[in-house]
Coordinates of N, CA and C in Angstrom, one line a residue:
X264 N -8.9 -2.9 1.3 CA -8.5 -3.5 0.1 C -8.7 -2.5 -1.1
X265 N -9.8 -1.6 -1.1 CA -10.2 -0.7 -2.1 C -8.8 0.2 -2.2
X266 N -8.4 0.8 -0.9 CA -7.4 1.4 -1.1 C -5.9 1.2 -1.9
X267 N -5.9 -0.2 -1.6 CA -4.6 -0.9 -2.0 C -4.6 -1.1 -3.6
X268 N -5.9 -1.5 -3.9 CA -6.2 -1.6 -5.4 C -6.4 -0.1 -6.1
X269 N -6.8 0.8 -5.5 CA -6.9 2.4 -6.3 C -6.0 3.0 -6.4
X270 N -4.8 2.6 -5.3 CA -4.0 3.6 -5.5 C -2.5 2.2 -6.7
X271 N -3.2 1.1 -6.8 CA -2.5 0.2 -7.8 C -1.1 0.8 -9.0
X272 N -2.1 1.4 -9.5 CA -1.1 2.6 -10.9 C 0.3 3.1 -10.5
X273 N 0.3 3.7 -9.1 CA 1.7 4.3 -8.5 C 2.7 3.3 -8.7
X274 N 2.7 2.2 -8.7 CA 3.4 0.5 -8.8 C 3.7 0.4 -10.1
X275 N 3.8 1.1 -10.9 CA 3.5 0.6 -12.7 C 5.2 0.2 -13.0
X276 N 6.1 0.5 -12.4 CA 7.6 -0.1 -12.3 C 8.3 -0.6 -11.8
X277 N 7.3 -1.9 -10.9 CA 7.5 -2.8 -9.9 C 7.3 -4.2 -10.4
X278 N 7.8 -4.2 -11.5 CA 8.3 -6.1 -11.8 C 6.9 -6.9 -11.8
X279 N 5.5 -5.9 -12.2 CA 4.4 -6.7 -12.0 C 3.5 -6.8 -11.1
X280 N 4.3 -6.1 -10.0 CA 3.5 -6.0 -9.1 C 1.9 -5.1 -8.6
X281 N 2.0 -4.4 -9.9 CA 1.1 -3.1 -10.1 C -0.4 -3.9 -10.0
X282 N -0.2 -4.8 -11.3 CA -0.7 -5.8 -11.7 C -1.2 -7.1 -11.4
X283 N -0.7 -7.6 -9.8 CA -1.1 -8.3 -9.2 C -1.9 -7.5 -8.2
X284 N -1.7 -6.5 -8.2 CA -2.5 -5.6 -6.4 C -4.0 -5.0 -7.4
X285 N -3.6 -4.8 -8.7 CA -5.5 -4.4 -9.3 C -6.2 -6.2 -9.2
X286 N -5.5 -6.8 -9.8 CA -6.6 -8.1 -9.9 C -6.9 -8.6 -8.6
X287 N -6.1 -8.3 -7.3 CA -6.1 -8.9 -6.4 C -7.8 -8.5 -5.6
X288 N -8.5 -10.1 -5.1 CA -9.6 -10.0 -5.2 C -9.9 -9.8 -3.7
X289 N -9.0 -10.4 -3.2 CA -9.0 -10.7 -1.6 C -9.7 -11.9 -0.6
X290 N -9.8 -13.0 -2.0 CA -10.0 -14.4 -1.8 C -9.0 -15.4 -1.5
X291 N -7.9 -14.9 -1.5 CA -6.7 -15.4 -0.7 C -5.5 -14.6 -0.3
X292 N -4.8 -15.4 0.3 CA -3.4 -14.4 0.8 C -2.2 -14.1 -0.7
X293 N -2.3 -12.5 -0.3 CA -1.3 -12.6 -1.3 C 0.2 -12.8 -1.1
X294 N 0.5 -12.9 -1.8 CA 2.2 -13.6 -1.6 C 2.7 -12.5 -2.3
X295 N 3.7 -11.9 -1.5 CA 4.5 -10.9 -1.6 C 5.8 -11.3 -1.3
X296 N 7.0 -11.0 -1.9 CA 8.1 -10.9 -1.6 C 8.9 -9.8 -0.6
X297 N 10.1 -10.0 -0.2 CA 10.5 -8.8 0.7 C 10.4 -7.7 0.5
X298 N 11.2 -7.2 -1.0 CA 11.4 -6.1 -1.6 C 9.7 -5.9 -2.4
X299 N 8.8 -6.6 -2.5 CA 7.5 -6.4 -2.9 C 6.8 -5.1 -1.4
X300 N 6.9 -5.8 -0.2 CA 6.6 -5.1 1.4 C 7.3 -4.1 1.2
X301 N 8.4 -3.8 0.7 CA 9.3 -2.6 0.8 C 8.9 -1.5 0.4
X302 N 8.4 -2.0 -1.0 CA 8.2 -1.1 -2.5 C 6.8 -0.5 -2.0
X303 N 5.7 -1.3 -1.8 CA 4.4 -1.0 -0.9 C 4.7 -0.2 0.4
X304 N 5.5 -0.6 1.0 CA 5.4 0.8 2.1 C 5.8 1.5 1.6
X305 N 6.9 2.1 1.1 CA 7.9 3.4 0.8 C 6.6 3.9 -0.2
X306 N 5.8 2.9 -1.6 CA 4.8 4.1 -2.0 C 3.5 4.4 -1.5
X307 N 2.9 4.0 -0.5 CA 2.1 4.4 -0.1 C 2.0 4.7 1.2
X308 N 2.9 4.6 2.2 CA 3.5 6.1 2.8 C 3.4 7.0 1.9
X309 N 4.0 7.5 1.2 CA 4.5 8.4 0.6 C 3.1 9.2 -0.4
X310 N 2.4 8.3 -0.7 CA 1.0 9.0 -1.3 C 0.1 9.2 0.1
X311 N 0.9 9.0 1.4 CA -0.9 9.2 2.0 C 0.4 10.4 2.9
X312 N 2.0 10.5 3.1 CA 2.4 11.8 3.6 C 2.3 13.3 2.4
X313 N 2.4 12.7 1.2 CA 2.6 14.0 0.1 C 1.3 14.0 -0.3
X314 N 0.1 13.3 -0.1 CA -1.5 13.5 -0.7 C -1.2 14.9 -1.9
X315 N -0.2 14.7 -3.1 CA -0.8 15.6 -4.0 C -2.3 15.9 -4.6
X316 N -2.8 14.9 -4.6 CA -4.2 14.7 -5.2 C -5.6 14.8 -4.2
X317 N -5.0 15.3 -2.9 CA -5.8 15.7 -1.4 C -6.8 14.8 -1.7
X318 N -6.9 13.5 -1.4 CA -7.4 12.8 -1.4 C -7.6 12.3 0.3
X319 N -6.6 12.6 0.9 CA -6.8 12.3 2.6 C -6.4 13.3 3.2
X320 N -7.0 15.0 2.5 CA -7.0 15.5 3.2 C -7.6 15.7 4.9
X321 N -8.6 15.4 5.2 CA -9.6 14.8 5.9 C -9.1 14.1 6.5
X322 N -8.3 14.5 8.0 CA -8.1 12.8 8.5 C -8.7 12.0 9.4
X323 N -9.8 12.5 9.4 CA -11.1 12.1 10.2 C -11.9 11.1 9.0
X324 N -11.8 10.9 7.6 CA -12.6 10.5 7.0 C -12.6 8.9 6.9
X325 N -12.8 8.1 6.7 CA -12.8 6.7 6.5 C -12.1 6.6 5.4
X326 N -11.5 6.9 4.3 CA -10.6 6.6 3.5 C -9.7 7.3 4.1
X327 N -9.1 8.2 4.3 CA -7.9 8.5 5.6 C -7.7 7.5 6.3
X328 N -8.6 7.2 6.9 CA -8.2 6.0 8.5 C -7.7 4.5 8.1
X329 N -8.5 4.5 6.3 CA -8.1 2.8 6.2 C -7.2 2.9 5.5
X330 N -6.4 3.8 4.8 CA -5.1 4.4 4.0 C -4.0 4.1 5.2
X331 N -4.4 4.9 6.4 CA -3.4 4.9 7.5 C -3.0 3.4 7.9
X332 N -4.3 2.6 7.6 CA -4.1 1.3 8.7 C -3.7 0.4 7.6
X333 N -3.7 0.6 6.7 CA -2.6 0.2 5.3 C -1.1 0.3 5.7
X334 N -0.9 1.4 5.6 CA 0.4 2.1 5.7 C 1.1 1.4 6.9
X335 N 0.5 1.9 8.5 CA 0.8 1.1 9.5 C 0.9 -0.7 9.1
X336 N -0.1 -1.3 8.8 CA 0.5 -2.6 8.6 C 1.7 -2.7 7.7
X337 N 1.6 -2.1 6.4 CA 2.4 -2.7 5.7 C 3.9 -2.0 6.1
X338 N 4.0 -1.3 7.7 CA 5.3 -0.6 8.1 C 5.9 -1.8 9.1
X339 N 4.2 -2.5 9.9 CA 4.5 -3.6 10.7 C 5.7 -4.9 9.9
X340 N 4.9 -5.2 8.7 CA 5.3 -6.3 7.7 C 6.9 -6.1 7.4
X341 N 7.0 -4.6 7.0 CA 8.7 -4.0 6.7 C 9.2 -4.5 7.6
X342 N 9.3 -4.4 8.8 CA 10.0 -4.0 10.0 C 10.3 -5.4 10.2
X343 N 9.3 -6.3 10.2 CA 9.7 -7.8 10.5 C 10.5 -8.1 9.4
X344 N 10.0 -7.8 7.7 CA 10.8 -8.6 6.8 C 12.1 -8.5 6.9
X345 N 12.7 -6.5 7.4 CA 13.9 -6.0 7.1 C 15.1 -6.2 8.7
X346 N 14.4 -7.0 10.1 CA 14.3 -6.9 11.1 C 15.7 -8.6 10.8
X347 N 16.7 -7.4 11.6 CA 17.7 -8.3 11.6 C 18.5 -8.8 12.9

């Protein structure tokens, strides 16, 4: 969850969504829309393939592995929402 909430800011042109993923506490399920799963994979894929900020460079480190298992779920989530 720390990941999902840090890297929050990348989202700042997502209809609010930026803003639902920092307050988000993890005391309940969040409700996301299709295009919300979309917008979340395509940006963070994309911050954990382009790591400008070498933040995972390390891919042995525990913020690498829970970035990845981010990424992998929320590709699981895509694939069902966009799965026709």
């Amino acid at each position: 969850m720390d990941e999902l909430v840090c890297n929050a800011y990348e989202l700042l042109e997502c209809f609010g969504l930026d803003e639902r993923i920092a307050k988000y506490k993890g005391k309940r399920p969040l409700c996301l829309y299709q295009w919300d799963i979309e917008t979340l994979y395509e940006v963070y894929y994309s911050i954990l393939e382009n790591d400008s900020y070498h933040d995972y460079v390390d891919k042995q480190s525990e913020r690498y592995r829970v970035m990845r298992s981010l990424v992998d779920k929320l590709q699981l989530l895509y694939d069902e929402a966009f799965h026709e």
